[in-house]
Amino acid sequence: MRFRHPDGSTVHLAYCTNVHPAETLDGVLAQLRDHCEPVRKRLGRDRLGIGLWLARAAARALTADPAALRLLRKELDARGLEVVTLNGFPYEGFGDSHVKYRVYRPDWTEPARLEYTADLARLLTALLPDDAVEGTISTLPLAWRTHFDEHRRATALDALRQLGVRLDALQETTGRSIRVGLEPEPGCTIETLADAVEALTGAPDIPTHRIGVCVDTCHLATSFEAPGPALDALADAGIPVIKSQLSAALHAEEPERADVRAALGAFAEPRFLHQTRTRTPHGELLATDDLDEALADRGSGTELPTATPWRAHFHVPLHAPPEPPLTSTLPVLRDTLARLVGPAAPPRTHHLEVETYTWQALPPELRPRTRARLADGIAAELALARDLLTGLGLKELP
């Protein structure tokens, strides 16, 4: 979906296909047929943006076979789909029954991460619509925090410098500009936008014309970062917002209540990591790596204090917040979106992506049981995002 900003530029809205992951090219093609095209038709659009996720095996197959890449582009065009952004955070196995910490490997200290991201950039130059100004890729924020010493940090930052050189060369040979955004996430070495400022300004020669941040509004909210100061700090540091993922976290206002804890417990599941945070009245951020750890019995050593609200990294559907006594952090998304693409100034980013990959990890009674129900839900999320954008004064384009 495309929107005209009051300044005359185009803002793209997509949804991320990691919600129905596929590991092979055949799986990606089936994904376009079985999921993406039905979502487009539900929205009554001739054209729909998708934030494509290509697992390592699929990306390798496309890189090795120009005919396969042409087939993918042909299928996108035939089904009324367009790609201006890729999700390069998961590497492989995102559809497995137990993902958890594995989603952070390989990290930016490992050569495989650089090669994968460079491959994605090359592929994106061939997938971009003819009239697209640039393509973007989101990636993990260097690494998971544990065992991340100064040597590993230096290795990761050097890999980003190498990536910048490759992206410059790619534009010279293809005429297409690709930029990459580190996506701060709870528990990673770059958890917040403030961490991103420190990491990218504290290292010399990081090519910020190529490397910036991806602002995920679920992650922002989970870490209790205020959008205004956080985004202002990025701007002051000269760090670009490459793209933004529109998502909402779980919010529990009164986690000491038994009914609240029971409601939260329904979202603790074995597939994905649901980092949980609370901010004390003194501003200290207290954390657990997963929701079940936060809910552990008192005295276990992992439980969170219950005197202040909790937020959990669980991407809940934008249009369908959980039933009371829980809610979502949709207000944080609204605030962030207004600051990123509001009419008072040029857009801070032109690429927006709804990223709710947890539909099948919801409590059983909330999960869509058919492809049709899943398509209904994704279309409803995109409709809500569309309404937020038009409410800010952007005009939906055909």
Coordinates of C-alpha atoms in Angstrom, one line a residue, residues 9-300:
S9 CA 6.9 11.9 -1.0
T10 CA 5.6 8.3 -1.0
V11 CA 5.3 6.3 2.2
H12 CA 5.1 2.5 1.8
L13 CA 3.1 0.2 4.1
A14 CA 3.6 -3.6 3.9
Y15 CA 3.1 -6.6 6.1
C16 CA 5.9 -9.0 7.0
T17 CA 5.6 -12.5 5.6
N18 CA 7.5 -14.1 8.6
V19 CA 3.9 -14.7 9.9
H20 CA 3.8 -17.6 7.4
P21 CA 7.4 -18.6 7.1
A22 CA 8.8 -20.7 4.4
E23 CA 12.4 -22.1 4.1
T24 CA 12.5 -22.8 0.4
L25 CA 11.8 -20.9 -2.8
D26 CA 8.8 -23.2 -3.5
G27 CA 7.5 -22.3 -0.1
V28 CA 7.8 -18.6 -0.7
L29 CA 5.9 -18.9 -4.0
A30 CA 3.2 -20.8 -2.2
Q31 CA 3.1 -18.1 0.4
L32 CA 2.4 -15.5 -2.2
R33 CA -0.5 -17.6 -3.6
D34 CA -2.0 -18.9 -0.4
H35 CA -1.6 -15.8 1.9
C36 CA -0.4 -12.6 0.4
E37 CA -2.7 -12.4 -2.6
P38 CA -5.8 -13.2 -0.5
V39 CA -4.9 -10.4 1.9
R40 CA -4.6 -8.0 -1.0
K41 CA -8.0 -9.0 -2.3
R42 CA -9.6 -8.5 1.1
L43 CA -8.4 -5.0 1.2
G44 CA -9.7 -4.3 -2.3
R45 CA -6.3 -3.2 -3.6
D46 CA -4.7 -3.7 -7.0
R47 CA -1.3 -3.6 -5.3
L48 CA -0.1 -4.6 -1.8
G49 CA 3.3 -4.3 -0.3
I50 CA 4.8 -7.2 1.5
G51 CA 7.9 -7.2 3.7
L52 CA 9.4 -10.4 2.4
W53 CA 11.3 -12.8 4.7
L54 CA 13.7 -15.1 2.8
A55 CA 15.3 -17.8 4.8
R56 CA 18.9 -18.5 4.2
A57 CA 18.2 -21.5 1.9
A58 CA 15.7 -19.5 -0.2
A59 CA 18.0 -16.6 -0.5
R60 CA 20.9 -18.8 -1.5
A61 CA 18.7 -20.5 -4.2
L62 CA 17.7 -17.1 -5.6
T63 CA 21.2 -15.8 -5.6
A64 CA 22.5 -18.8 -7.4
D65 CA 19.8 -19.0 -10.1
P66 CA 18.9 -15.8 -12.0
A67 CA 15.9 -17.7 -13.6
A68 CA 14.5 -18.4 -10.2
L69 CA 14.8 -14.7 -9.2
R70 CA 13.0 -13.7 -12.4
L71 CA 10.3 -16.2 -11.6
L72 CA 9.8 -14.7 -8.1
R73 CA 9.6 -11.2 -9.6
K74 CA 7.1 -12.4 -12.1
E75 CA 4.9 -14.0 -9.4
L76 CA 5.0 -10.9 -7.4
D77 CA 3.8 -8.8 -10.3
A78 CA 1.2 -11.3 -11.4
R79 CA -0.3 -11.4 -7.9
G80 CA -0.4 -7.6 -7.4
L81 CA 2.4 -7.6 -4.8
E82 CA 5.4 -5.4 -4.4
V83 CA 8.5 -5.5 -2.3
V84 CA 10.5 -2.5 -1.1
T85 CA 11.7 -4.0 2.2
L86 CA 13.0 -7.3 3.5
N87 CA 13.1 -8.7 7.0
G88 CA 16.7 -10.0 7.4
F89 CA 16.5 -10.6 11.2
P90 CA 15.6 -14.4 11.3
Y91 CA 18.2 -16.5 9.4
E92 CA 16.4 -19.8 9.2
G93 CA 14.1 -22.0 11.2
F94 CA 11.6 -19.3 12.1
G95 CA 8.7 -21.6 11.6
D96 CA 10.1 -24.3 13.9
S97 CA 8.2 -25.3 17.0
H98 CA 11.0 -24.0 19.3
V99 CA 12.8 -20.8 18.2
K100 CA 13.6 -18.8 21.3
Y101 CA 17.3 -17.8 21.5
R102 CA 18.2 -19.4 18.1
V103 CA 16.7 -16.5 16.3
Y104 CA 19.8 -14.4 17.2
R105 CA 22.2 -16.7 15.4
P106 CA 24.3 -16.2 13.4
D107 CA 25.0 -12.7 14.8
W108 CA 27.1 -9.9 13.4
T109 CA 30.3 -11.4 14.8
E110 CA 29.9 -14.3 12.4
P111 CA 30.7 -14.1 8.7
A112 CA 27.5 -15.9 7.7
R113 CA 25.4 -12.9 8.9
L114 CA 27.3 -10.5 6.6
E115 CA 27.1 -12.8 3.6
Y116 CA 23.3 -13.4 4.2
T117 CA 22.6 -9.7 4.4
A118 CA 24.7 -8.9 1.4
D119 CA 22.8 -11.6 -0.6
L120 CA 19.5 -10.1 0.5
A121 CA 20.6 -6.7 -0.7
R122 CA 21.5 -8.0 -4.1
L123 CA 18.2 -9.8 -4.4
L124 CA 16.2 -6.7 -3.3
T125 CA 17.7 -4.6 -6.1
A126 CA 16.0 -7.1 -8.5
L127 CA 12.7 -7.2 -6.7
L128 CA 12.2 -3.5 -6.2
P129 CA 9.4 -1.9 -8.2
D130 CA 10.7 0.1 -11.2
D131 CA 9.7 3.4 -9.6
A132 CA 11.0 2.7 -6.1
V133 CA 13.6 5.1 -4.8
E134 CA 15.3 2.6 -2.5
G135 CA 15.1 -0.7 -0.7
T136 CA 15.5 -1.4 3.0
I137 CA 16.4 -4.4 5.2
S138 CA 16.0 -4.9 8.9
T139 CA 18.5 -7.0 10.8
L140 CA 19.3 -8.0 14.3
P141 CA 21.0 -5.5 16.6
L142 CA 24.5 -7.0 16.5
A143 CA 23.9 -9.9 18.9
W144 CA 22.2 -11.3 22.0
R145 CA 23.7 -9.6 25.0
T146 CA 25.4 -12.6 26.8
H147 CA 29.1 -13.2 26.1
F148 CA 29.3 -10.0 24.1
D149 CA 32.7 -8.6 25.0
E150 CA 34.6 -5.7 23.4
H151 CA 36.4 -8.0 21.0
R152 CA 33.0 -9.3 19.6
R153 CA 31.7 -5.7 19.5
A154 CA 34.6 -4.6 17.4
T155 CA 34.1 -7.6 15.1
A156 CA 30.4 -6.9 14.7
L157 CA 31.0 -3.2 13.9
D158 CA 33.7 -4.0 11.4
A159 CA 31.2 -6.3 9.6
L160 CA 28.8 -3.3 9.4
R161 CA 31.6 -1.2 7.8
Q162 CA 32.2 -4.0 5.3
L163 CA 28.5 -4.1 4.6
G164 CA 28.5 -0.4 3.9
V165 CA 31.2 -0.8 1.3
R166 CA 29.3 -3.6 -0.4
L167 CA 26.1 -1.6 -0.5
D168 CA 27.9 1.4 -2.0
A169 CA 29.3 -0.9 -4.7
L170 CA 25.9 -2.5 -5.3
Q171 CA 24.4 0.9 -6.0
E172 CA 27.3 1.7 -8.4
T173 CA 26.6 -1.5 -10.4
T174 CA 22.8 -1.6 -10.2
G175 CA 21.7 2.0 -9.7
R176 CA 19.6 0.8 -6.7
S177 CA 20.1 2.1 -3.2
I178 CA 19.7 -0.4 -0.3
R179 CA 20.0 0.6 3.4
V180 CA 20.0 -1.6 6.5
G181 CA 18.5 -0.9 9.9
L182 CA 19.6 -2.5 13.1
E183 CA 16.4 -3.4 15.0
P184 CA 16.8 -2.8 18.8
E185 CA 15.2 -5.7 20.7
P186 CA 14.9 -6.4 24.5
G187 CA 17.8 -8.7 25.7
C188 CA 20.1 -7.8 22.8
T189 CA 23.3 -5.9 23.1
I190 CA 21.4 -3.0 21.5
E191 CA 18.1 -3.1 23.4
T192 CA 16.9 0.4 23.0
L193 CA 17.2 3.4 20.6
A194 CA 19.4 5.0 23.2
D195 CA 21.7 1.9 22.9
A196 CA 21.7 2.3 19.2
V197 CA 22.8 5.9 19.5
E198 CA 25.7 4.8 21.8
A199 CA 26.8 2.0 19.5
L200 CA 26.7 3.8 16.2
T201 CA 28.1 7.1 17.4
G202 CA 30.8 5.4 19.6
A203 CA 32.4 3.6 16.7
P204 CA 34.3 5.5 14.0
D205 CA 33.5 5.2 10.3
I206 CA 30.1 3.5 10.6
P207 CA 28.5 4.4 7.3
T208 CA 25.2 6.0 8.5
H209 CA 24.2 6.7 4.9
R210 CA 23.8 3.0 4.7
I211 CA 23.3 1.8 8.3
G212 CA 20.7 3.1 10.7
V213 CA 17.9 1.7 12.8
C214 CA 14.6 -0.1 12.4
V215 CA 12.2 1.2 15.0
D216 CA 10.0 -1.7 16.1
T217 CA 7.2 -0.2 18.2
C218 CA 6.6 -3.4 20.2
H219 CA 10.3 -3.4 21.2
L220 CA 10.3 0.3 22.0
A221 CA 7.2 -0.1 24.2
T222 CA 8.5 -3.3 26.0
S223 CA 11.6 -1.4 27.1
F224 CA 9.5 1.5 28.3
E225 CA 11.2 4.0 26.0
A226 CA 9.4 7.2 25.4
P227 CA 9.1 7.7 21.6
G228 CA 9.7 11.5 21.6
P229 CA 13.0 11.6 23.5
A230 CA 14.2 8.4 21.9
L231 CA 13.6 9.6 18.3
D232 CA 14.9 13.1 19.1
A233 CA 18.2 11.5 20.3
L234 CA 18.5 9.6 17.0
A235 CA 18.0 12.7 15.0
D236 CA 20.5 14.7 17.1
A237 CA 23.0 11.9 16.5
G238 CA 22.4 11.9 12.8
I239 CA 21.2 8.3 12.8
P240 CA 18.6 7.6 10.2
V241 CA 15.4 5.6 10.8
I242 CA 15.6 3.1 7.9
K243 CA 12.2 1.6 8.5
S244 CA 9.7 1.0 11.2
Q245 CA 7.9 -2.1 12.2
L246 CA 4.4 -1.4 13.4
S247 CA 3.6 -3.8 16.3
A248 CA 2.2 -3.8 19.8
A249 CA 3.3 -5.5 23.0
L250 CA 1.3 -7.0 25.9
H251 CA 0.7 -4.5 28.8
A252 CA -0.3 -5.5 32.3
E253 CA -1.2 -2.6 34.5
E254 CA -1.5 -4.5 37.8
P255 CA 0.7 -7.6 37.6
E256 CA 0.2 -8.3 41.3
R257 CA -3.4 -9.4 40.7
A258 CA -4.0 -13.1 40.4
D259 CA -6.4 -12.7 37.4
V260 CA -3.7 -10.6 35.6
R261 CA -1.1 -13.2 36.2
A262 CA -3.4 -15.9 34.9
A263 CA -4.1 -13.9 31.8
L264 CA -0.4 -13.3 31.2
G265 CA 0.2 -17.0 31.7
A266 CA -1.9 -17.9 28.7
F267 CA 0.6 -16.0 26.5
A268 CA 3.6 -17.9 27.8
E269 CA 4.4 -20.4 25.1
P270 CA 7.3 -22.6 23.9
R271 CA 8.0 -21.2 20.5
F272 CA 9.2 -17.6 20.8
L273 CA 11.0 -15.6 23.4
H274 CA 8.8 -13.1 25.2
Q275 CA 11.1 -10.8 27.1
T276 CA 9.3 -9.0 29.9
R277 CA 10.1 -5.7 31.5
T278 CA 9.0 -3.3 34.3
R279 CA 10.2 0.1 35.1
T280 CA 10.5 1.0 38.8
P281 CA 9.4 4.4 40.1
H282 CA 13.1 5.4 40.2
G283 CA 13.4 4.6 36.5
E284 CA 15.3 1.3 36.8
L285 CA 14.4 -1.2 34.1
L286 CA 14.0 -4.7 35.5
A287 CA 14.0 -7.6 33.1
T288 CA 13.5 -11.3 32.4
D289 CA 14.3 -13.1 29.2
D290 CA 10.9 -14.8 29.0
L291 CA 7.4 -14.4 30.3
D292 CA 7.3 -17.6 32.3
E293 CA 10.4 -16.4 34.2
A294 CA 8.6 -13.2 35.1
L295 CA 5.6 -15.2 36.3
A296 CA 7.7 -17.6 38.4
D297 CA 6.9 -18.1 42.1
R298 CA 8.3 -15.6 44.5
G299 CA 11.7 -16.6 45.7
S300 CA 12.6 -18.3 42.5

